[in-house]
Amino acid sequence: EEAQAIPFLKRFTVFNTDQCDDLPAEIATTAPPAPPGLIEPKVEYLIKATGIDFRIGGNRAFYVPAEDYVQVPPPQAYFEPINWHRTTLHELAHASGHESRLNRDLSGSYGCKKYAFEELIAEISSAFSCASLGIVPTVRHADYI
């Protein structure tokens, strides 16, 4: 008789290395930050690719669903330029919920469940976008989520 392969599940216990102390150096590695000037073109390309009305100005970052535009302060307003990218990606994630895109319920106001859920979506989206663009994650992502 011929041997047959029989698929089966295995169970593994895994840990987030950020939550472990005293790991050997070869295990506890962190990704180096992207070289300066490498991230900016990628973020600019992403902004243009979305087709979203993107405005720079003012002193707050926000998305206006009724008028479908994102506004963020200029990069110089941030202590670290990388935070401008993180904020921009967060606001673009809100804009992805517009009725002409993913059609999420954006009617929630500050303090209600709908608002909290939308913030969760935007922050998770921002964290994934940052990771895919080589932007080093911040504790803010985890705390916010």
PDB file of C-alpha atoms in Angstrom:
ATOM      1  CA  GLU A   1       0.000   0.000   0.000  1.00  0.00           C
ATOM      2  CA  GLU A   2       1.104   3.559  -0.750  1.00  0.00           C
ATOM      3  CA  ALA A   3       1.710   5.994   2.078  1.00  0.00           C
ATOM      4  CA  GLN A   4      -0.788   8.832   2.374  1.00  0.00           C
ATOM      5  CA  ALA A   5      -0.332  12.277   3.817  1.00  0.00           C
ATOM      6  CA  ILE A   6      -2.966  13.083   6.403  1.00  0.00           C
ATOM      7  CA  PRO A   7      -3.225  16.754   7.369  1.00  0.00           C
ATOM      8  CA  PHE A   8      -3.775  17.546  11.020  1.00  0.00           C
ATOM      9  CA  LEU A   9      -3.626  20.542  13.304  1.00  0.00           C
ATOM     10  CA  LYS A  10      -0.875  21.212  15.784  1.00  0.00           C
ATOM     11  CA  ARG A  11      -1.182  23.487  18.748  1.00  0.00           C
ATOM     12  CA  PHE A  12       1.561  25.971  19.634  1.00  0.00           C
ATOM     13  CA  THR A  13       1.925  28.492  22.404  1.00  0.00           C
ATOM     14  CA  VAL A  14       3.321  31.783  21.121  1.00  0.00           C
ATOM     15  CA  PHE A  15       4.358  34.979  22.856  1.00  0.00           C
ATOM     16  CA  ASN A  16       4.777  38.571  21.759  1.00  0.00           C
ATOM     17  CA  THR A  17       8.494  39.257  22.244  1.00  0.00           C
ATOM     18  CA  ASP A  18       7.689  42.813  23.370  1.00  0.00           C
ATOM     19  CA  GLN A  19       6.039  41.267  26.422  1.00  0.00           C
ATOM     20  CA  CYS A  20       9.032  39.103  27.383  1.00  0.00           C
ATOM     21  CA  ASP A  21      11.971  40.102  29.565  1.00  0.00           C
ATOM     22  CA  ASP A  22      15.618  39.025  29.334  1.00  0.00           C
ATOM     23  CA  LEU A  23      15.463  37.422  25.883  1.00  0.00           C
ATOM     24  CA  PRO A  24      18.737  36.467  24.193  1.00  0.00           C
ATOM     25  CA  ALA A  25      19.980  39.117  21.752  1.00  0.00           C
ATOM     26  CA  GLU A  26      19.408  36.889  18.701  1.00  0.00           C
ATOM     27  CA  ILE A  27      15.709  36.612  19.569  1.00  0.00           C
ATOM     28  CA  ALA A  28      15.049  40.149  20.791  1.00  0.00           C
ATOM     29  CA  THR A  29      15.773  41.966  17.552  1.00  0.00           C
ATOM     30  CA  THR A  30      14.029  45.077  16.336  1.00  0.00           C
ATOM     31  CA  ALA A  31      13.702  46.270  12.799  1.00  0.00           C
ATOM     32  CA  PRO A  32      15.943  49.218  12.010  1.00  0.00           C
ATOM     33  CA  PRO A  33      14.140  52.424  11.057  1.00  0.00           C
ATOM     34  CA  ALA A  34      13.889  53.173   7.368  1.00  0.00           C
ATOM     35  CA  PRO A  35      16.622  55.440   5.989  1.00  0.00           C
ATOM     36  CA  PRO A  36      15.691  59.150   5.878  1.00  0.00           C
ATOM     37  CA  GLY A  37      13.920  60.167   2.705  1.00  0.00           C
ATOM     38  CA  LEU A  38      12.619  56.684   1.911  1.00  0.00           C
ATOM     39  CA  ILE A  39       9.208  56.895   3.587  1.00  0.00           C
ATOM     40  CA  GLU A  40       8.086  60.340   2.380  1.00  0.00           C
ATOM     41  CA  PRO A  41       7.691  59.403  -1.304  1.00  0.00           C
ATOM     42  CA  LYS A  42       5.727  56.285  -0.354  1.00  0.00           C
ATOM     43  CA  VAL A  43       3.322  58.239   1.855  1.00  0.00           C
ATOM     44  CA  GLU A  44       2.920  60.958  -0.789  1.00  0.00           C
ATOM     45  CA  TYR A  45       2.184  58.295  -3.412  1.00  0.00           C
ATOM     46  CA  LEU A  46      -0.387  56.676  -1.119  1.00  0.00           C
ATOM     47  CA  ILE A  47      -2.107  60.021  -0.483  1.00  0.00           C
ATOM     48  CA  LYS A  48      -2.370  60.681  -4.231  1.00  0.00           C
ATOM     49  CA  ALA A  49      -3.459  57.110  -4.983  1.00  0.00           C
ATOM     50  CA  THR A  50      -6.453  57.378  -2.646  1.00  0.00           C
ATOM     51  CA  GLY A  51      -7.894  60.274  -4.632  1.00  0.00           C
ATOM     52  CA  ILE A  52      -9.057  61.803  -1.350  1.00  0.00           C
ATOM     53  CA  ASP A  53      -9.126  65.601  -1.059  1.00  0.00           C
ATOM     54  CA  PHE A  54      -6.090  66.080   1.191  1.00  0.00           C
ATOM     55  CA  ARG A  55      -5.360  69.466   2.747  1.00  0.00           C
ATOM     56  CA  ILE A  56      -2.427  70.678   4.808  1.00  0.00           C
ATOM     57  CA  GLY A  57      -3.019  73.493   7.266  1.00  0.00           C
ATOM     58  CA  GLY A  58      -4.422  74.495  10.619  1.00  0.00           C
ATOM     59  CA  ASN A  59      -3.427  73.035  13.959  1.00  0.00           C
ATOM     60  CA  ARG A  60      -5.619  69.919  14.111  1.00  0.00           C
ATOM     61  CA  ALA A  61      -5.900  66.707  12.115  1.00  0.00           C
ATOM     62  CA  PHE A  62      -9.402  65.626  11.102  1.00  0.00           C
ATOM     63  CA  TYR A  63     -11.645  64.132   8.437  1.00  0.00           C
ATOM     64  CA  VAL A  64     -14.905  65.819   7.390  1.00  0.00           C
ATOM     65  CA  PRO A  65     -17.319  63.144   6.092  1.00  0.00           C
ATOM     66  CA  ALA A  66     -19.931  65.633   4.815  1.00  0.00           C
ATOM     67  CA  GLU A  67     -17.375  67.325   2.564  1.00  0.00           C
ATOM     68  CA  ASP A  68     -15.122  64.271   2.157  1.00  0.00           C
ATOM     69  CA  TYR A  69     -11.741  65.806   2.880  1.00  0.00           C
ATOM     70  CA  VAL A  70      -8.827  65.188   5.233  1.00  0.00           C
ATOM     71  CA  GLN A  71      -6.875  68.032   6.800  1.00  0.00           C
ATOM     72  CA  VAL A  72      -3.658  67.730   8.789  1.00  0.00           C
ATOM     73  CA  PRO A  73      -1.276  70.357  10.164  1.00  0.00           C
ATOM     74  CA  PRO A  74       1.955  70.861   8.204  1.00  0.00           C
ATOM     75  CA  PRO A  75       4.785  68.413   8.940  1.00  0.00           C
ATOM     76  CA  GLN A  76       6.728  71.185  10.690  1.00  0.00           C
ATOM     77  CA  ALA A  77       4.036  71.243  13.406  1.00  0.00           C
ATOM     78  CA  TYR A  78       5.155  67.803  14.614  1.00  0.00           C
ATOM     79  CA  PHE A  79       8.139  67.215  16.893  1.00  0.00           C
ATOM     80  CA  GLU A  80       9.090  64.205  14.781  1.00  0.00           C
ATOM     81  CA  PRO A  81       8.309  64.138  11.042  1.00  0.00           C
ATOM     82  CA  ILE A  82       7.347  60.460  11.291  1.00  0.00           C
ATOM     83  CA  ASN A  83       4.368  61.445  13.464  1.00  0.00           C
ATOM     84  CA  TRP A  84       2.989  63.479  10.570  1.00  0.00           C
ATOM     85  CA  HIS A  85       2.930  60.275   8.513  1.00  0.00           C
ATOM     86  CA  ARG A  86       1.246  58.314  11.302  1.00  0.00           C
ATOM     87  CA  THR A  87      -1.405  61.008  11.748  1.00  0.00           C
ATOM     88  CA  THR A  88      -1.971  61.291   8.004  1.00  0.00           C
ATOM     89  CA  LEU A  89      -2.498  57.544   7.659  1.00  0.00           C
ATOM     90  CA  HIS A  90      -4.944  57.586  10.589  1.00  0.00           C
ATOM     91  CA  GLU A  91      -7.039  60.339   8.989  1.00  0.00           C
ATOM     92  CA  LEU A  92      -6.939  58.674   5.570  1.00  0.00           C
ATOM     93  CA  ALA A  93      -8.296  55.545   7.233  1.00  0.00           C
ATOM     94  CA  HIS A  94     -11.288  57.569   8.439  1.00  0.00           C
ATOM     95  CA  ALA A  95     -11.810  58.794   4.877  1.00  0.00           C
ATOM     96  CA  SER A  96     -11.906  55.192   3.644  1.00  0.00           C
ATOM     97  CA  GLY A  97     -15.263  54.910   5.406  1.00  0.00           C
ATOM     98  CA  HIS A  98     -16.957  57.488   3.157  1.00  0.00           C
ATOM     99  CA  GLU A  99     -20.128  56.253   1.448  1.00  0.00           C
ATOM    100  CA  SER A 100     -18.355  56.284  -1.943  1.00  0.00           C
ATOM    101  CA  ARG A 101     -15.671  53.933  -0.577  1.00  0.00           C
ATOM    102  CA  LEU A 102     -16.325  51.387   2.196  1.00  0.00           C
ATOM    103  CA  ASN A 103     -19.546  53.049   3.387  1.00  0.00           C
ATOM    104  CA  ARG A 104     -18.957  52.711   7.134  1.00  0.00           C
ATOM    105  CA  ASP A 105     -21.261  54.386   9.622  1.00  0.00           C
ATOM    106  CA  LEU A 106     -19.404  57.624  10.434  1.00  0.00           C
ATOM    107  CA  SER A 107     -22.298  59.216  12.315  1.00  0.00           C
ATOM    108  CA  GLY A 108     -20.942  58.617  15.818  1.00  0.00           C
ATOM    109  CA  SER A 109     -19.996  61.532  18.035  1.00  0.00           C
ATOM    110  CA  TYR A 110     -17.223  61.670  20.620  1.00  0.00           C
ATOM    111  CA  GLY A 111     -17.911  59.358  23.555  1.00  0.00           C
ATOM    112  CA  CYS A 112     -20.335  56.960  21.866  1.00  0.00           C
ATOM    113  CA  LYS A 113     -19.729  53.373  20.722  1.00  0.00           C
ATOM    114  CA  LYS A 114     -19.913  54.199  17.008  1.00  0.00           C
ATOM    115  CA  TYR A 115     -17.185  56.814  17.419  1.00  0.00           C
ATOM    116  CA  ALA A 116     -15.005  54.460  19.453  1.00  0.00           C
ATOM    117  CA  PHE A 117     -15.427  51.728  16.846  1.00  0.00           C
ATOM    118  CA  GLU A 118     -14.458  54.087  14.019  1.00  0.00           C
ATOM    119  CA  GLU A 119     -11.380  55.200  15.973  1.00  0.00           C
ATOM    120  CA  LEU A 120     -10.435  51.557  16.446  1.00  0.00           C
ATOM    121  CA  ILE A 121     -10.721  50.937  12.702  1.00  0.00           C
ATOM    122  CA  ALA A 122      -8.667  54.029  11.866  1.00  0.00           C
ATOM    123  CA  GLU A 123      -5.929  53.187  14.356  1.00  0.00           C
ATOM    124  CA  ILE A 124      -5.640  49.546  13.277  1.00  0.00           C
ATOM    125  CA  SER A 125      -5.569  50.652   9.636  1.00  0.00           C
ATOM    126  CA  SER A 126      -2.902  53.228  10.449  1.00  0.00           C
ATOM    127  CA  ALA A 127      -0.808  50.639  12.308  1.00  0.00           C
ATOM    128  CA  PHE A 128      -0.970  48.214   9.365  1.00  0.00           C
ATOM    129  CA  SER A 129      -0.234  50.982   6.859  1.00  0.00           C
ATOM    130  CA  CYS A 130       2.747  52.125   8.915  1.00  0.00           C
ATOM    131  CA  ALA A 131       4.066  48.573   9.073  1.00  0.00           C
ATOM    132  CA  SER A 132       3.719  48.064   5.319  1.00  0.00           C
ATOM    133  CA  LEU A 133       5.505  51.356   4.600  1.00  0.00           C
ATOM    134  CA  GLY A 134       8.374  50.668   6.999  1.00  0.00           C
ATOM    135  CA  ILE A 135       7.288  53.248   9.555  1.00  0.00           C
ATOM    136  CA  VAL A 136       8.360  52.117  13.011  1.00  0.00           C
ATOM    137  CA  PRO A 137       5.294  51.497  15.186  1.00  0.00           C
ATOM    138  CA  THR A 138       4.687  53.659  18.184  1.00  0.00           C
ATOM    139  CA  VAL A 139       3.307  52.814  21.594  1.00  0.00           C
ATOM    140  CA  ARG A 140       0.469  55.175  20.701  1.00  0.00           C
ATOM    141  CA  HIS A 141      -0.926  52.588  18.276  1.00  0.00           C
ATOM    142  CA  ALA A 142      -1.144  49.924  20.973  1.00  0.00           C
ATOM    143  CA  ASP A 143      -2.405  52.323  23.647  1.00  0.00           C
ATOM    144  CA  TYR A 144      -5.011  53.803  21.334  1.00  0.00           C
ATOM    145  CA  ILE A 145      -6.272  50.400  20.255  1.00  0.00           C
TER     146      ILE A 145
END
